[in-house]
mmCIF file of C-alpha atoms in Angstrom:
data_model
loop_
_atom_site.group_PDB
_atom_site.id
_atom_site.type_symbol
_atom_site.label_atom_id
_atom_site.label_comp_id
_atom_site.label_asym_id
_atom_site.label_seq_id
_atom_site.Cartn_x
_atom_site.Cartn_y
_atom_site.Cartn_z
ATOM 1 C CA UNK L 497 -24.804 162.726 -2.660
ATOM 2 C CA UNK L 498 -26.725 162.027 0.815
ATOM 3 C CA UNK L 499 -24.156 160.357 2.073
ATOM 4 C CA UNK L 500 -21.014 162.974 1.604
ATOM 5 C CA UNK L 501 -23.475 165.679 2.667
ATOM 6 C CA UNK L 502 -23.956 163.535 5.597
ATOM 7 C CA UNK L 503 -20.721 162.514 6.257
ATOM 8 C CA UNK L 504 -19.740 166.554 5.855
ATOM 9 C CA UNK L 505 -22.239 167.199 8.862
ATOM 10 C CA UNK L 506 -20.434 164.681 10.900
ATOM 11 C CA UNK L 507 -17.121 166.251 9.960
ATOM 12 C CA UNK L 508 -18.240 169.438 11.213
ATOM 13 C CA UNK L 509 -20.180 168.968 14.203
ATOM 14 C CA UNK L 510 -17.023 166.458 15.528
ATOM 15 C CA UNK L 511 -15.070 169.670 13.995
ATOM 16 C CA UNK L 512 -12.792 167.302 12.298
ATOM 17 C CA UNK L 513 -11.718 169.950 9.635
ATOM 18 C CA UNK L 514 -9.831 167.352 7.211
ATOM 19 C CA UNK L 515 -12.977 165.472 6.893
ATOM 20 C CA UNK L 516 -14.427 168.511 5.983
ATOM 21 C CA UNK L 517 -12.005 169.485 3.252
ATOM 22 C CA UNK L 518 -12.415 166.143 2.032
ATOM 23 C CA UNK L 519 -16.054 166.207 2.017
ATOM 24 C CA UNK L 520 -16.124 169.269 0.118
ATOM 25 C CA UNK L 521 -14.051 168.027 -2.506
ATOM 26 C CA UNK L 522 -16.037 165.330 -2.587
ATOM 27 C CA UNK L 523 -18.985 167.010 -3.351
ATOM 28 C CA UNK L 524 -17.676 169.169 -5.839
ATOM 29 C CA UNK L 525 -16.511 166.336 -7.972
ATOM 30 C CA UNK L 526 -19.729 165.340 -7.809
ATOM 31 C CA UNK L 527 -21.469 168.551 -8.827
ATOM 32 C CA UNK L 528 -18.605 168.254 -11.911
ATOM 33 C CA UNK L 529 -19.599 164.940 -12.853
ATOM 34 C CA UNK L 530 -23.256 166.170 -12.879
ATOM 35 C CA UNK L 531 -22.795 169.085 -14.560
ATOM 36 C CA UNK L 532 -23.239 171.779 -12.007
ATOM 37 C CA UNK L 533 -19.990 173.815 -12.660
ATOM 38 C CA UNK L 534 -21.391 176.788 -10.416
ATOM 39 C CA UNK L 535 -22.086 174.512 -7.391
ATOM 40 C CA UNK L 536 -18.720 172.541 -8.067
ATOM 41 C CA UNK L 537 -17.207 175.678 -8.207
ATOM 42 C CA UNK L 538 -18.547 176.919 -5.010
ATOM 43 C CA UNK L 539 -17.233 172.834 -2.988
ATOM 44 C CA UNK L 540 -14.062 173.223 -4.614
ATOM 45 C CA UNK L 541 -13.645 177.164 -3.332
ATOM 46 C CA UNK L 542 -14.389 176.184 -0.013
ATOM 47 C CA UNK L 543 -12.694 173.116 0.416
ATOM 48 C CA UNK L 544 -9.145 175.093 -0.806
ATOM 49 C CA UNK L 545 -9.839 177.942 1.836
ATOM 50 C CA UNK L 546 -10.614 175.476 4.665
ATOM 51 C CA UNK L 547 -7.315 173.303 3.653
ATOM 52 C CA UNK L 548 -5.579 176.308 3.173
ATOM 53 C CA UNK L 549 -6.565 177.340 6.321
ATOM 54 C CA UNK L 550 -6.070 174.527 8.483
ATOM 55 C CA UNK L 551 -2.349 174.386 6.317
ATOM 56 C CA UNK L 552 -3.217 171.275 4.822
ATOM 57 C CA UNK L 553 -1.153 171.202 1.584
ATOM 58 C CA UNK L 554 -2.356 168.278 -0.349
ATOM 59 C CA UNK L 555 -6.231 169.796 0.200
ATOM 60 C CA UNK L 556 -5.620 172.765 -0.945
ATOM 61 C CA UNK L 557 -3.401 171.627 -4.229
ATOM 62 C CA UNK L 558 -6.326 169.320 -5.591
ATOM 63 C CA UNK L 559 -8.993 171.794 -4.911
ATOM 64 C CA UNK L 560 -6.577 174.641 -6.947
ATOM 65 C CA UNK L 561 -6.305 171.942 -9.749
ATOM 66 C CA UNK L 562 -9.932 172.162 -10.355
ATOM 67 C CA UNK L 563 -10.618 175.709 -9.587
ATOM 68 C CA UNK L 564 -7.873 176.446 -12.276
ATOM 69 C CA UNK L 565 -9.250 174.160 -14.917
ATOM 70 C CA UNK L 566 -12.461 176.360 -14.316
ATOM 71 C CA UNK L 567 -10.877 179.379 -14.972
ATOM 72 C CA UNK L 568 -9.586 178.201 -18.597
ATOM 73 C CA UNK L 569 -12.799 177.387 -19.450
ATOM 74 C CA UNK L 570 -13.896 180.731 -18.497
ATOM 75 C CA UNK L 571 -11.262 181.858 -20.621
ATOM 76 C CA UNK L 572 -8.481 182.886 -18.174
ATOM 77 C CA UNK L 573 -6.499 180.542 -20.791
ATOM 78 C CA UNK L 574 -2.765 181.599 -20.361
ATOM 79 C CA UNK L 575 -3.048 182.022 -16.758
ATOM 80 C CA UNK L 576 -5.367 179.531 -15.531
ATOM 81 C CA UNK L 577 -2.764 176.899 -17.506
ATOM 82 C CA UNK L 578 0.118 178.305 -15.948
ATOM 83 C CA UNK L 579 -1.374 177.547 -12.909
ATOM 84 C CA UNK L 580 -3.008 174.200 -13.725
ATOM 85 C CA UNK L 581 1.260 173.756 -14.492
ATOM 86 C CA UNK L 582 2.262 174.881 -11.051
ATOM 87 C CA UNK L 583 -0.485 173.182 -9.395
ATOM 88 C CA UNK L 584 0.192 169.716 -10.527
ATOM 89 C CA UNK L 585 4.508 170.658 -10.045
ATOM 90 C CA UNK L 586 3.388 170.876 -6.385
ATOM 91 C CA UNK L 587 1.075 167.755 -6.182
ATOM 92 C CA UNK L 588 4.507 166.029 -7.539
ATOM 93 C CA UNK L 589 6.568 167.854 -5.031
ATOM 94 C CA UNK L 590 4.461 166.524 -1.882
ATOM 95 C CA UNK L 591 3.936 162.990 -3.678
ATOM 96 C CA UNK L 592 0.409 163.654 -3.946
ATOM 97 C CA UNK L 593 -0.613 160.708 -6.223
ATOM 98 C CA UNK L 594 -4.202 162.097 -6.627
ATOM 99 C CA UNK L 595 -3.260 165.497 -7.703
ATOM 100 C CA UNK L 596 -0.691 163.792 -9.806
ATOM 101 C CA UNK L 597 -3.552 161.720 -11.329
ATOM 102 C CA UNK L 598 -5.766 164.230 -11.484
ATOM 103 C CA UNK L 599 -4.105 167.263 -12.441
ATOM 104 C CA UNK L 600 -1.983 165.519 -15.463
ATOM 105 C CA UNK L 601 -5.609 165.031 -16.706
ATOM 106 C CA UNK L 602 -6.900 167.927 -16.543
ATOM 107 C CA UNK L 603 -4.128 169.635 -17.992
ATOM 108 C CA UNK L 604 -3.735 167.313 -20.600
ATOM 109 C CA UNK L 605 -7.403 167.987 -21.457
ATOM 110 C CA UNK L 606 -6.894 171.917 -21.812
ATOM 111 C CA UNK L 607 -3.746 171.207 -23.718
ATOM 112 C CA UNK L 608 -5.425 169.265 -26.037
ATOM 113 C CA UNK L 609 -8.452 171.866 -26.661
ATOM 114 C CA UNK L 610 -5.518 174.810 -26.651
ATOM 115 C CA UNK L 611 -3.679 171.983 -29.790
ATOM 116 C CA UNK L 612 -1.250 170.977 -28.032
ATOM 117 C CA UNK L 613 -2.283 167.172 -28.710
ATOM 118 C CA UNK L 614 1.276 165.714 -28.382
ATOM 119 C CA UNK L 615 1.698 166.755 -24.404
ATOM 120 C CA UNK L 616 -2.027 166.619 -23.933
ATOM 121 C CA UNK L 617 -2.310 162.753 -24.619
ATOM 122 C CA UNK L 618 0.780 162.193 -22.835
ATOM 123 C CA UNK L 619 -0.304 163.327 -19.697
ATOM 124 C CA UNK L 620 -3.593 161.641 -19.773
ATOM 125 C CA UNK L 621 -1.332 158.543 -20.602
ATOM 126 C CA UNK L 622 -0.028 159.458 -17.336
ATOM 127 C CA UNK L 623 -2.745 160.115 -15.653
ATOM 128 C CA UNK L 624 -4.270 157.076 -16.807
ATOM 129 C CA UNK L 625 -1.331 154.758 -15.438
ATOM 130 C CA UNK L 626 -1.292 156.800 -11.945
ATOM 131 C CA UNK L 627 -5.046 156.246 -11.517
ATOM 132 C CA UNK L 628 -4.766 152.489 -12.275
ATOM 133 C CA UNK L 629 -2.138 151.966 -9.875
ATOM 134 C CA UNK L 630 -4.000 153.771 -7.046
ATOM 135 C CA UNK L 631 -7.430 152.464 -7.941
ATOM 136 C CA UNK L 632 -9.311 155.943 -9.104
ATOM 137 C CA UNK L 633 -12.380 154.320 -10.476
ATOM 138 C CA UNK L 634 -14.162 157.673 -11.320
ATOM 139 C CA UNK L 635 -11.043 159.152 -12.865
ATOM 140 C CA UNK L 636 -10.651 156.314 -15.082
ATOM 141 C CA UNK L 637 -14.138 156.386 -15.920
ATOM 142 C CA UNK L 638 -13.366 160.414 -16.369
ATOM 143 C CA UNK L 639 -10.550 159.420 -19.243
ATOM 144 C CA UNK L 640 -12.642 156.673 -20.832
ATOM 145 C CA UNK L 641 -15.283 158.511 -21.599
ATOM 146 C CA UNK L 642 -12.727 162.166 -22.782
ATOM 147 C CA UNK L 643 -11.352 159.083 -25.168
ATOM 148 C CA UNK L 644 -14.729 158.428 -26.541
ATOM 149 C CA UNK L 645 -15.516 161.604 -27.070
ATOM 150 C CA UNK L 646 -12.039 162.242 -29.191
ATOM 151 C CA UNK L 647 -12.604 159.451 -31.242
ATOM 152 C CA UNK L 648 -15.884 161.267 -32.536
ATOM 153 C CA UNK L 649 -14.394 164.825 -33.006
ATOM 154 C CA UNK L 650 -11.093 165.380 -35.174
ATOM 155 C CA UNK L 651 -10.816 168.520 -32.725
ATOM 156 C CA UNK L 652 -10.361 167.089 -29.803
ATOM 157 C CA UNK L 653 -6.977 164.808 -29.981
ATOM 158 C CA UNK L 654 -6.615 161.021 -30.801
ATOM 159 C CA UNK L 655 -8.710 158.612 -28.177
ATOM 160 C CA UNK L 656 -6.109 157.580 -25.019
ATOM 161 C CA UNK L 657 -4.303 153.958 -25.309
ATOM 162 C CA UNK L 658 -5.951 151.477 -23.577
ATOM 163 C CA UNK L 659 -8.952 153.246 -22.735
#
């Protein structure tokens, strides 16, 4: 964590306001992974207005990915899905392979709680095969462990192939 809060000082005293956007993220994958949805929350907000801001489309579509996954687990279901859908149809559009990667999964992963197992599991599929290809360690690790978790709970879908 030192080192992207450090490297986000950098960013912003050089006032290189990509690196900033991408520091942000950074660190709100991080809070994720750790469990601190408010403060993941908060990197992911700020890193989307910055990108949006500086009219950086790719920063502000995998920042939206996350902030909508957020809001259907705070039970904005129908519409934070539709735009978890419209998010990820926009990562495809600019050939964002991360936001492809990423937003298949997370969308897959609310599609699966919502019963929708069938398209769920496919898109982590997807999502699995994009992050391979592009070398996305943590979001492999991400789906490995969302398959070991399914294969304890009949609620949660069948574990991923290969995973």
């Amino acid at each position: 964590r030192e080192l992207f809060e450090e490297s986000l000082e950098i960013n912003r005293e050089i006032g290189y306001k990509r690196g900033v956007v991408v520091n942000l993220h950074n660190l709100g994958e991080l809070c994720w992974r750790e469990g601190d949805v408010p403060k993941a929350q908060y990197y992911f907000a700020e890193s989307e207005a910055l990108a949006d801001e500086i009219g950086w489309r790719p920063g502000v579509v995998i920042n939206s990915l996350f902030l909508n996954y957020f809001r259907v687990r705070d039970g904005h279901i129908e519409d934070g899905t539709s735009e978890l859908r419209s998010a990820l149809a926009e990562a495809q559009q600019l050939e964002h392979r991360e936001g492809m990667a990423v937003g298949r999964f997370l969308l897959g992963s609310v599609l699966i709680e919502q019963g929708a197992e069938e398209e769920g599991d496919d898109l982590i599929a997807q999502a699995k095969q994009i992050a391979d290809e592009i070398g996305m360690r943590d979001l492999l690790e991400d789906i490995a462990r969302r398959a070991t978790q399914a294969a304890g709970s009949t609620s949660a879908g069948k574990p991923l192939p290969n995973a």
